[in-house]
PDB file of C-alpha atoms in Angstrom:
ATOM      1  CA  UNK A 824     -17.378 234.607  39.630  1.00  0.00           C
ATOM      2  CA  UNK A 825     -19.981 233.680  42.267  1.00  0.00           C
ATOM      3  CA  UNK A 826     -23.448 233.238  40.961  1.00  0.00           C
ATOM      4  CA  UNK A 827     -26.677 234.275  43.352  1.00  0.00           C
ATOM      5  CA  UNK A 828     -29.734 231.986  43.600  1.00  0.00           C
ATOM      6  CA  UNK A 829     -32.917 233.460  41.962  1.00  0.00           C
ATOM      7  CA  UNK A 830     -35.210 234.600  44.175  1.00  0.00           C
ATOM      8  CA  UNK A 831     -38.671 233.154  43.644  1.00  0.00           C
ATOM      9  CA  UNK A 832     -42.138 234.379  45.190  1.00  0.00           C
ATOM     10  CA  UNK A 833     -45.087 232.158  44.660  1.00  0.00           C
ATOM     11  CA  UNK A 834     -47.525 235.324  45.199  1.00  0.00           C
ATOM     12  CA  UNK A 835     -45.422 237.889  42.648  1.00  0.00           C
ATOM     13  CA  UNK A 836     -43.934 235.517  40.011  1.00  0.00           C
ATOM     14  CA  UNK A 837     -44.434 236.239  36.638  1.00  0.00           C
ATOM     15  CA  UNK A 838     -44.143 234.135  33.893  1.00  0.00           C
ATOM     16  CA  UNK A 839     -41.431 235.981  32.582  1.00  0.00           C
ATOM     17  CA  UNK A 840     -39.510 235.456  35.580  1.00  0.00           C
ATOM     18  CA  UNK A 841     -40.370 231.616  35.324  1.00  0.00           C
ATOM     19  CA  UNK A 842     -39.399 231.210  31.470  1.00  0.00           C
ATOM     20  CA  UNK A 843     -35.825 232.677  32.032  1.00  0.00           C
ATOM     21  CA  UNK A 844     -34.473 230.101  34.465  1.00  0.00           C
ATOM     22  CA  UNK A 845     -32.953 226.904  32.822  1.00  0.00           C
ATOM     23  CA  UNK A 846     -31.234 223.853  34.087  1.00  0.00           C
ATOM     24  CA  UNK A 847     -27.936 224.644  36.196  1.00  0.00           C
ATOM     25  CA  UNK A 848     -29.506 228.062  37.781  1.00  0.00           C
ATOM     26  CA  UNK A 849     -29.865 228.181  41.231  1.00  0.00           C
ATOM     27  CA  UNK A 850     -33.429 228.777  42.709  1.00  0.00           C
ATOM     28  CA  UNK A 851     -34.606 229.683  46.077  1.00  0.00           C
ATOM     29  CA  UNK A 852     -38.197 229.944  47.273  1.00  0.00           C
ATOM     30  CA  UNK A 853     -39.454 232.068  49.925  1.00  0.00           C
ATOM     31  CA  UNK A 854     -40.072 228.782  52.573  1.00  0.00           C
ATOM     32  CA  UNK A 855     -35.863 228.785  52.041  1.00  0.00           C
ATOM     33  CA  UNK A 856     -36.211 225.085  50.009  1.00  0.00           C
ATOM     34  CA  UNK A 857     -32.747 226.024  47.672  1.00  0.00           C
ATOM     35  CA  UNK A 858     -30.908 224.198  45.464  1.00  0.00           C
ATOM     36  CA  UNK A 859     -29.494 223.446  41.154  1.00  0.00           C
ATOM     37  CA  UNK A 860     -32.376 222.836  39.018  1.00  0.00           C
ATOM     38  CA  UNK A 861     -31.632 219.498  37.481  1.00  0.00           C
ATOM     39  CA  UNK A 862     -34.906 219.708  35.574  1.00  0.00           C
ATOM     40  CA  UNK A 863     -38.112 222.179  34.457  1.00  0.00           C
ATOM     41  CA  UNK A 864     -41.532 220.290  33.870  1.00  0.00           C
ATOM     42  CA  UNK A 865     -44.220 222.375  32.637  1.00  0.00           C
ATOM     43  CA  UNK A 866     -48.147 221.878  32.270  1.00  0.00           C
ATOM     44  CA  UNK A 867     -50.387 223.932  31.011  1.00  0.00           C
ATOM     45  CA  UNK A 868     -54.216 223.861  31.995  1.00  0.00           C
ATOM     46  CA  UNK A 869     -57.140 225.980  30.456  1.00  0.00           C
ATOM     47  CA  UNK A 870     -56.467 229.213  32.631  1.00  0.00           C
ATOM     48  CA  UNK A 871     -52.878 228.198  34.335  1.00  0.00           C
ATOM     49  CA  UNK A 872     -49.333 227.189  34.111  1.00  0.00           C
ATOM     50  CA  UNK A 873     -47.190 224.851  36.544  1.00  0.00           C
ATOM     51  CA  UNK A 874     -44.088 225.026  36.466  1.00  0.00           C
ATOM     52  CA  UNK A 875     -42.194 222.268  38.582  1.00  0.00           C
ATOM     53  CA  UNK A 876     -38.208 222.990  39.328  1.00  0.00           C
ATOM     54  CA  UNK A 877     -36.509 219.562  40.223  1.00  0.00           C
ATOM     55  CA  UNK A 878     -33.545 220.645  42.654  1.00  0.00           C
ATOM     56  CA  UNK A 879     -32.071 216.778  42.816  1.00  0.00           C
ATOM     57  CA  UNK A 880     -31.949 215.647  46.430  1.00  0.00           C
ATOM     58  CA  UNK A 881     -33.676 219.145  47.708  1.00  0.00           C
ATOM     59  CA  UNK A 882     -36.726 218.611  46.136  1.00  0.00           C
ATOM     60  CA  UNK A 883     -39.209 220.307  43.758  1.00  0.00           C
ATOM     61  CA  UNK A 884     -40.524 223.787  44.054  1.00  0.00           C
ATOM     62  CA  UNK A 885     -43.909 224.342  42.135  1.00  0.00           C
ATOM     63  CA  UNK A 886     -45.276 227.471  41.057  1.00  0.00           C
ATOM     64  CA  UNK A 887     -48.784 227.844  39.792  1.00  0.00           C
ATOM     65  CA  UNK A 888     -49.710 230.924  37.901  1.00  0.00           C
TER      66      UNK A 888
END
């Protein structure tokens, strides 16, 4: 079974999207930066969330919302 990379827009992400992907999915942004998150940092400030995706050698992706 092939699994599809999830599909994530900086401008329309929701944090619903955000909270289902784990470690092991794979992630693509709109810029094309793809790859397995290895790992999922998150910080939350008084009126936002980042959420940092660690793709190993690709890179990170960051979302703010």
């Amino acid at each position: 079974m092939e699994k599809y990379a999830t599909q994530i827009k900086r401008s329309s992400a929701s944090r619903h999207q955000l909270e289902k992907i784990k470690v092991g999915d794979l992630v693509e942004d709109e810029f094309g930066k793809s790859g397995k998150v290895s790992d999922i940092e998150k910080i939350c400030y008084s009126n936002e969330q980042h959420y940092y995706f660690y793709l190993g050698k690709s890179g990170t992706i960051l979302v703010i919302i």
